[in-house]
mmCIF file of C-alpha atoms and ligand atoms in Angstrom:
data_model
loop_
_atom_site.group_PDB
_atom_site.id
_atom_site.type_symbol
_atom_site.label_atom_id
_atom_site.label_comp_id
_atom_site.label_asym_id
_atom_site.label_seq_id
_atom_site.Cartn_x
_atom_site.Cartn_y
_atom_site.Cartn_z
ATOM 1 C CA MET A 1068 -3.865 -3.436 -15.059
ATOM 2 C CA ASN A 1069 -6.873 -1.968 -13.310
ATOM 3 C CA GLN A 1070 -7.297 -2.601 -9.602
ATOM 4 C CA ARG A 1071 -10.533 -3.766 -8.050
ATOM 5 C CA LEU A 1072 -12.396 -1.126 -6.037
ATOM 6 C CA ASN A 1073 -14.114 -1.979 -2.807
ATOM 7 C CA VAL A 1074 -16.213 0.900 -1.638
ATOM 8 C CA ASN A 1075 -16.141 1.475 2.122
ATOM 9 C CA ILE A 1076 -19.696 2.547 3.011
ATOM 10 C CA ASP A 1077 -19.163 3.142 6.766
ATOM 11 C CA HIS A 1078 -20.087 6.814 6.393
ATOM 12 C CA VAL A 1079 -23.552 5.997 5.168
ATOM 13 C CA ALA A 1080 -24.041 4.365 8.604
ATOM 14 C CA THR A 1081 -22.325 7.306 10.236
ATOM 15 C CA VAL A 1082 -25.077 9.598 8.920
ATOM 16 C CA ARG A 1083 -27.795 7.131 9.943
ATOM 17 C CA GLU A 1084 -26.348 6.762 13.468
ATOM 18 C CA ALA A 1085 -26.198 10.561 13.889
ATOM 19 C CA ARG A 1086 -29.992 10.282 14.291
ATOM 20 C CA LYS A 1087 -30.210 6.614 15.377
ATOM 21 C CA THR A 1088 -32.750 6.128 12.647
ATOM 22 C CA ILE A 1089 -33.242 3.984 9.500
ATOM 23 C CA GLU A 1090 -31.900 6.248 6.780
ATOM 24 C CA PRO A 1091 -29.787 6.470 4.753
ATOM 25 C CA SER A 1092 -29.959 2.761 4.041
ATOM 26 C CA ILE A 1093 -26.688 0.910 4.031
ATOM 27 C CA ILE A 1094 -28.301 -1.781 1.877
ATOM 28 C CA ALA A 1095 -29.391 0.715 -0.808
ATOM 29 C CA ALA A 1096 -25.847 2.150 -0.698
ATOM 30 C CA ALA A 1097 -24.311 -1.292 -1.302
ATOM 31 C CA VAL A 1098 -26.634 -2.057 -4.191
ATOM 32 C CA ILE A 1099 -25.977 1.323 -5.861
ATOM 33 C CA CYS A 1100 -22.175 0.837 -5.494
ATOM 34 C CA GLU A 1101 -22.392 -2.582 -7.081
ATOM 35 C CA HIS A 1102 -24.531 -1.329 -9.976
ATOM 36 C CA ALA A 1103 -22.047 1.490 -10.526
ATOM 37 C CA GLY A 1104 -19.295 -1.098 -11.025
ATOM 38 C CA ALA A 1105 -17.695 -1.468 -7.578
ATOM 39 C CA HIS A 1106 -16.001 -4.838 -7.234
ATOM 40 C CA GLY A 1107 -16.827 -5.125 -3.539
ATOM 41 C CA ILE A 1108 -18.195 -3.522 -0.432
ATOM 42 C CA THR A 1109 -16.110 -2.858 2.664
ATOM 43 C CA VAL A 1110 -17.407 -2.067 6.174
ATOM 44 C CA HIS A 1111 -15.669 -1.710 9.507
ATOM 45 C CA LEU A 1112 -17.454 -3.282 12.463
ATOM 46 C CA ARG A 1113 -15.896 -1.254 15.263
ATOM 47 C CA GLN A 1114 -15.980 -2.408 18.863
ATOM 48 C CA ASP A 1115 -17.780 0.824 19.827
ATOM 49 C CA ARG A 1116 -20.363 0.300 17.000
ATOM 50 C CA ARG A 1117 -20.142 3.978 16.163
ATOM 51 C CA HIS A 1118 -21.356 3.398 12.592
ATOM 52 C CA ILE A 1119 -21.825 -0.137 11.281
ATOM 53 C CA GLN A 1120 -23.993 -2.382 13.510
ATOM 54 C CA ASP A 1121 -24.007 -6.170 13.742
ATOM 55 C CA LYS A 1122 -27.371 -6.265 11.920
ATOM 56 C CA ASP A 1123 -25.863 -4.316 8.999
ATOM 57 C CA ILE A 1124 -23.272 -7.025 8.445
ATOM 58 C CA SER A 1125 -25.920 -9.792 8.411
ATOM 59 C CA LEU A 1126 -28.069 -7.865 5.923
ATOM 60 C CA LEU A 1127 -25.087 -7.033 3.752
ATOM 61 C CA ARG A 1128 -24.087 -10.680 3.667
ATOM 62 C CA GLU A 1129 -27.524 -11.445 2.146
ATOM 63 C CA VAL A 1130 -27.494 -8.599 -0.325
ATOM 64 C CA VAL A 1131 -23.953 -8.114 -1.568
ATOM 65 C CA THR A 1132 -23.347 -10.185 -4.660
ATOM 66 C CA THR A 1133 -19.823 -9.032 -5.474
ATOM 67 C CA TYR A 1134 -17.512 -9.269 -2.487
ATOM 68 C CA LEU A 1135 -17.995 -8.391 1.166
ATOM 69 C CA ASN A 1136 -14.898 -7.348 3.112
ATOM 70 C CA VAL A 1137 -15.337 -6.715 6.835
ATOM 71 C CA GLU A 1138 -12.663 -4.811 8.717
ATOM 72 C CA MET A 1139 -12.318 -5.641 12.382
ATOM 73 C CA ALA A 1140 -9.959 -5.821 15.356
ATOM 74 C CA ALA A 1141 -8.320 -9.177 16.058
ATOM 75 C CA THR A 1142 -10.456 -9.919 19.116
ATOM 76 C CA THR A 1143 -12.354 -13.068 20.147
ATOM 77 C CA GLU A 1144 -15.655 -11.176 19.950
ATOM 78 C CA MET A 1145 -15.042 -9.996 16.418
ATOM 79 C CA VAL A 1146 -13.761 -13.282 15.124
ATOM 80 C CA LYS A 1147 -16.860 -14.980 16.515
ATOM 81 C CA ILE A 1148 -19.091 -12.563 14.546
ATOM 82 C CA ALA A 1149 -17.075 -13.160 11.395
ATOM 83 C CA LEU A 1150 -17.328 -16.904 11.765
ATOM 84 C CA ALA A 1151 -21.120 -16.621 12.116
ATOM 85 C CA ILE A 1152 -21.626 -14.234 9.174
ATOM 86 C CA LYS A 1153 -18.884 -15.470 6.854
ATOM 87 C CA PRO A 1154 -17.943 -12.439 4.802
ATOM 88 C CA ASP A 1155 -15.796 -13.108 1.745
ATOM 89 C CA SER A 1156 -12.880 -11.540 3.461
ATOM 90 C CA VAL A 1157 -11.845 -10.102 6.803
ATOM 91 C CA THR A 1158 -9.261 -7.361 7.121
ATOM 92 C CA LEU A 1159 -7.704 -7.171 10.539
ATOM 93 C CA VAL A 1160 -7.109 -3.589 11.638
ATOM 94 C CA PRO A 1161 -5.845 -1.838 14.780
ATOM 95 C CA GLU A 1162 -8.474 -0.087 16.864
ATOM 96 C CA ASN A 1163 -8.120 2.652 19.408
ATOM 97 C CA PRO A 1164 -11.373 3.754 21.117
ATOM 98 C CA ASN A 1165 -10.549 7.483 20.886
ATOM 99 C CA GLU A 1166 -9.425 7.603 17.262
ATOM 100 C CA VAL A 1167 -11.400 9.485 14.646
ATOM 101 C CA THR A 1168 -10.468 6.851 12.078
ATOM 102 C CA THR A 1169 -7.996 3.995 11.855
ATOM 103 C CA GLU A 1170 -4.590 5.388 12.749
ATOM 104 C CA GLY A 1171 -1.919 3.577 10.764
ATOM 105 C CA GLY A 1172 -1.469 -0.130 10.264
ATOM 106 C CA LEU A 1173 -1.699 -3.022 12.652
ATOM 107 C CA ASP A 1174 1.509 -3.857 14.458
ATOM 108 C CA VAL A 1175 1.454 -7.535 13.554
ATOM 109 C CA ALA A 1176 4.987 -8.064 14.811
ATOM 110 C CA SER A 1177 4.120 -6.941 18.351
ATOM 111 C CA ASN A 1178 0.646 -8.577 18.450
ATOM 112 C CA PHE A 1179 1.738 -11.742 16.739
ATOM 113 C CA GLU A 1180 -0.074 -14.256 18.862
ATOM 114 C CA ALA A 1181 -3.538 -12.595 18.772
ATOM 115 C CA VAL A 1182 -3.260 -11.880 15.048
ATOM 116 C CA SER A 1183 -2.103 -15.360 14.099
ATOM 117 C CA LEU A 1184 -4.832 -16.954 16.265
ATOM 118 C CA ALA A 1185 -7.482 -14.797 14.566
ATOM 119 C CA ILE A 1186 -6.113 -15.619 11.133
ATOM 120 C CA LYS A 1187 -6.108 -19.328 11.841
ATOM 121 C CA ASP A 1188 -9.752 -19.335 12.980
ATOM 122 C CA LEU A 1189 -10.842 -17.218 10.019
ATOM 123 C CA ARG A 1190 -8.945 -19.247 7.465
ATOM 124 C CA ASP A 1191 -10.174 -22.547 8.954
ATOM 125 C CA ALA A 1192 -13.682 -21.247 8.268
ATOM 126 C CA GLY A 1193 -12.763 -20.495 4.662
ATOM 127 C CA ILE A 1194 -12.668 -16.718 5.113
ATOM 128 C CA PHE A 1195 -9.954 -14.976 3.060
ATOM 129 C CA THR A 1196 -7.817 -12.992 5.498
ATOM 130 C CA SER A 1197 -6.000 -9.703 5.011
ATOM 131 C CA VAL A 1198 -4.052 -7.568 7.487
ATOM 132 C CA PHE A 1199 -3.831 -3.761 7.287
ATOM 133 C CA ILE A 1200 -0.211 -2.779 7.813
ATOM 134 C CA ASP A 1201 2.177 0.079 7.246
ATOM 135 C CA PRO A 1202 4.560 -0.381 4.275
ATOM 136 C CA GLU A 1203 7.359 -1.894 6.385
ATOM 137 C CA GLU A 1204 9.297 -5.011 5.697
ATOM 138 C CA LYS A 1205 9.104 -6.148 9.328
ATOM 139 C CA GLN A 1206 5.284 -6.048 9.195
ATOM 140 C CA ILE A 1207 5.083 -7.804 5.829
ATOM 141 C CA GLU A 1208 7.292 -10.574 7.137
ATOM 142 C CA ALA A 1209 5.177 -10.874 10.327
ATOM 143 C CA ALA A 1210 1.949 -10.884 8.283
ATOM 144 C CA LYS A 1211 3.298 -13.747 6.143
ATOM 145 C CA ARG A 1212 4.418 -15.726 9.206
ATOM 146 C CA ALA A 1213 1.052 -15.120 10.867
ATOM 147 C CA GLY A 1214 -0.650 -16.820 7.870
ATOM 148 C CA ALA A 1215 -2.325 -13.840 6.220
ATOM 149 C CA GLN A 1216 -3.215 -14.315 2.553
ATOM 150 C CA GLN A 1217 -3.234 -10.635 1.744
ATOM 151 C CA ILE A 1218 -1.843 -7.378 3.120
ATOM 152 C CA GLU A 1219 -3.573 -4.066 2.735
ATOM 153 C CA ILE A 1220 -0.948 -1.343 2.720
ATOM 154 C CA CYS A 1221 -1.917 1.671 4.802
ATOM 155 C CA THR A 1222 -1.627 4.698 2.522
ATOM 156 C CA ALA A 1223 -2.498 7.279 5.195
ATOM 157 C CA GLU A 1224 0.998 8.719 5.270
ATOM 158 C CA TYR A 1225 1.088 9.237 1.493
ATOM 159 C CA ALA A 1226 -2.499 10.559 1.447
ATOM 160 C CA ASP A 1227 -1.756 13.073 4.152
ATOM 161 C CA LEU A 1228 1.066 14.517 2.056
ATOM 162 C CA THR A 1229 -1.285 15.045 -0.915
ATOM 163 C CA ILE A 1230 -3.841 17.279 0.733
ATOM 164 C CA GLY A 1231 -3.877 20.984 1.526
ATOM 165 C CA ALA A 1232 -0.787 23.099 1.951
ATOM 166 C CA LYS A 1233 1.657 20.171 2.193
ATOM 167 C CA SER A 1234 0.920 19.139 -1.380
ATOM 168 C CA SER A 1235 1.902 22.501 -2.807
ATOM 169 C CA HIS A 1236 5.374 22.714 -1.172
ATOM 170 C CA SER A 1237 8.226 21.091 -3.081
ATOM 171 C CA ALA A 1238 9.366 19.449 0.201
ATOM 172 C CA GLY A 1239 5.847 17.997 0.567
ATOM 173 C CA LEU A 1240 5.872 16.762 -3.018
ATOM 174 C CA GLU A 1241 9.243 15.109 -2.511
ATOM 175 C CA ARG A 1242 8.016 13.372 0.602
ATOM 176 C CA ALA A 1243 4.892 12.188 -1.247
ATOM 177 C CA THR A 1244 7.126 10.786 -4.012
ATOM 178 C CA GLU A 1245 9.202 9.059 -1.361
ATOM 179 C CA GLU A 1246 6.066 7.593 0.171
ATOM 180 C CA ILE A 1247 4.977 6.222 -3.216
ATOM 181 C CA ARG A 1248 8.396 4.543 -3.437
ATOM 182 C CA ARG A 1249 7.878 3.048 -0.003
ATOM 183 C CA VAL A 1250 4.459 1.712 -0.953
ATOM 184 C CA ARG A 1251 5.793 0.263 -4.236
ATOM 185 C CA ASN A 1252 8.723 -1.355 -2.484
ATOM 186 C CA ALA A 1253 6.447 -2.886 0.159
ATOM 187 C CA ALA A 1254 4.021 -4.108 -2.518
ATOM 188 C CA GLN A 1255 6.894 -5.780 -4.380
ATOM 189 C CA ILE A 1256 8.303 -7.466 -1.260
ATOM 190 C CA ALA A 1257 4.862 -8.687 -0.293
ATOM 191 C CA LYS A 1258 4.051 -10.070 -3.718
ATOM 192 C CA ASN A 1259 7.397 -11.803 -3.947
ATOM 193 C CA SER A 1260 6.690 -13.524 -0.662
ATOM 194 C CA GLY A 1261 3.359 -14.841 -2.015
ATOM 195 C CA LEU A 1262 1.001 -12.280 -0.482
ATOM 196 C CA ILE A 1263 -1.766 -10.593 -2.416
ATOM 197 C CA VAL A 1264 -1.547 -6.823 -2.113
ATOM 198 C CA ALA A 1265 -4.321 -4.291 -1.461
ATOM 199 C CA ALA A 1266 -4.023 -0.645 -0.402
ATOM 200 C CA GLY A 1267 -6.180 2.030 1.155
ATOM 201 C CA HIS A 1268 -6.834 4.871 3.568
ATOM 202 C CA GLY A 1269 -7.139 8.498 2.638
ATOM 203 C CA LEU A 1270 -7.203 7.823 -1.087
ATOM 204 C CA THR A 1271 -8.936 10.362 -3.301
ATOM 205 C CA TYR A 1272 -9.874 11.047 -6.976
ATOM 206 C CA ARG A 1273 -6.661 13.108 -7.173
ATOM 207 C CA ASN A 1274 -4.086 11.005 -5.404
ATOM 208 C CA VAL A 1275 -5.089 7.417 -6.370
ATOM 209 C CA ALA A 1276 -3.661 7.420 -9.904
ATOM 210 C CA ALA A 1277 -0.031 7.650 -8.606
ATOM 211 C CA LEU A 1278 -0.593 4.380 -6.733
ATOM 212 C CA ALA A 1279 -2.727 2.731 -9.423
ATOM 213 C CA VAL A 1280 0.393 2.423 -11.593
ATOM 214 C CA ILE A 1281 1.869 -0.008 -9.035
ATOM 215 C CA SER A 1282 0.950 -3.278 -10.734
ATOM 216 C CA GLU A 1283 1.492 -5.372 -7.577
ATOM 217 C CA ILE A 1284 -1.540 -3.669 -5.993
ATOM 218 C CA THR A 1285 -4.674 -5.540 -6.981
ATOM 219 C CA GLU A 1286 -7.339 -3.814 -4.876
ATOM 220 C CA PHE A 1287 -8.174 -0.451 -3.323
ATOM 221 C CA ASN A 1288 -10.493 0.135 -0.338
ATOM 222 C CA ILE A 1289 -11.809 3.688 -0.513
ATOM 223 C CA GLY A 1290 -14.545 5.292 1.556
ATOM 224 C CA HIS A 1291 -14.459 8.827 2.842
ATOM 225 C CA ASN A 1292 -13.703 10.578 -0.459
ATOM 226 C CA ILE A 1293 -16.324 8.666 -2.413
ATOM 227 C CA ILE A 1294 -19.082 9.172 0.193
ATOM 228 C CA SER A 1295 -18.175 12.878 0.513
ATOM 229 C CA HIS A 1296 -18.370 13.378 -3.227
ATOM 230 C CA SER A 1297 -21.662 11.434 -3.426
ATOM 231 C CA ILE A 1298 -23.347 14.162 -1.334
ATOM 232 C CA PHE A 1299 -23.031 16.432 -4.382
ATOM 233 C CA VAL A 1300 -23.172 14.088 -7.367
ATOM 234 C CA GLY A 1301 -24.950 10.991 -6.070
ATOM 235 C CA LEU A 1302 -23.364 7.666 -5.114
ATOM 236 C CA ASN A 1303 -23.655 6.049 -8.530
ATOM 237 C CA GLN A 1304 -21.695 8.872 -10.180
ATOM 238 C CA ALA A 1305 -19.189 9.120 -7.326
ATOM 239 C CA VAL A 1306 -18.318 5.374 -7.598
ATOM 240 C CA LYS A 1307 -18.004 5.615 -11.410
ATOM 241 C CA GLU A 1308 -15.643 8.616 -11.103
ATOM 242 C CA MET A 1309 -13.420 6.677 -8.722
ATOM 243 C CA ILE A 1310 -13.274 3.693 -11.027
ATOM 244 C CA ASN A 1311 -12.229 6.056 -13.761
ATOM 245 C CA ALA A 1312 -9.653 7.696 -11.563
ATOM 246 C CA ILE A 1313 -8.152 4.320 -10.784
ATOM 247 C CA SER A 1314 -8.052 3.339 -14.432
ATOM 248 C CA ASN A 1315 -6.607 6.770 -15.256
ATOM 249 C CA LYS A 1316 -9.371 7.792 -17.672
HETATM 250 N N1 PXP B 883 -8.789 0.496 4.594
HETATM 251 C C1 PXP B 883 -8.892 0.348 5.889
HETATM 252 C C2 PXP B 883 -8.212 -0.828 6.541
HETATM 253 C C3 PXP B 883 -9.620 1.286 6.711
HETATM 254 O O1 PXP B 883 -9.657 1.127 8.020
HETATM 255 C C4 PXP B 883 -10.273 2.349 6.052
HETATM 256 C C5 PXP B 883 -11.080 3.289 6.873
HETATM 257 O O2 PXP B 883 -12.110 2.592 7.523
HETATM 258 C C6 PXP B 883 -10.133 2.431 4.640
HETATM 259 C C7 PXP B 883 -9.402 1.495 3.916
HETATM 260 C C8 PXP B 883 -10.828 3.506 3.896
HETATM 261 O O3 PXP B 883 -10.260 4.723 4.186
HETATM 262 P P1 PXP B 883 -10.911 6.071 3.665
HETATM 263 O O4 PXP B 883 -12.256 6.165 4.270
HETATM 264 O O5 PXP B 883 -9.988 7.135 4.129
HETATM 265 O O6 PXP B 883 -10.952 5.983 2.155
#
């Protein structure tokens, strides 16, 4: 089975915001990704608005014809925006103002009330709701109890073990294999409890195939590696190469 690929285009906005100008266009990026075969577009509306802006989400809602997934913190402000714009799905993520990127999954178990309230409001408005969590049984169980329809397994730990020096040590390889087991196990538990399973964070052309064989995973959300590669080969080609990497061609 081939997983769906949602391309996270936050970094197109990161470049634009470096100059606070109008290019590169996030809308052009979304259209190119879709034409290249992406199954959806993912963006993260951060509370600090460091890349994606509110206007981007509204414009994307009008333009994206495949699937629009918006990542956000489980706050009243963010839920209000989602209810107004109605993306196809919302992925609830943790947010720390000083982080470079999302650091690990959302602790649904410890933030149960805020997360379940957000999920209820989103689902009542017909928005498909996913939570980004670490591959832990406790979090899967909390996500299910909170009413999420999907979990996105945070693959940051696995991804980290596949880059640079760590990936060439046998101890690093063993740990990466152990992480794949952890992701597979979490995906199976989640699927058995009726949740749909996605995965993402830190995935690359090189490390995605080892997770793509996990049939319980139906969707990947990948950004940094695709946008980085697109600088050299163009976005159309970069998306196509990732689709091929996922389908192991
Ligand atoms: N999934 C979630 C929930 C994320 O927060 C991010 C990063 O915004 C990604 C996937 C994509 O991660 P990366 O840019 O490392 O591919």
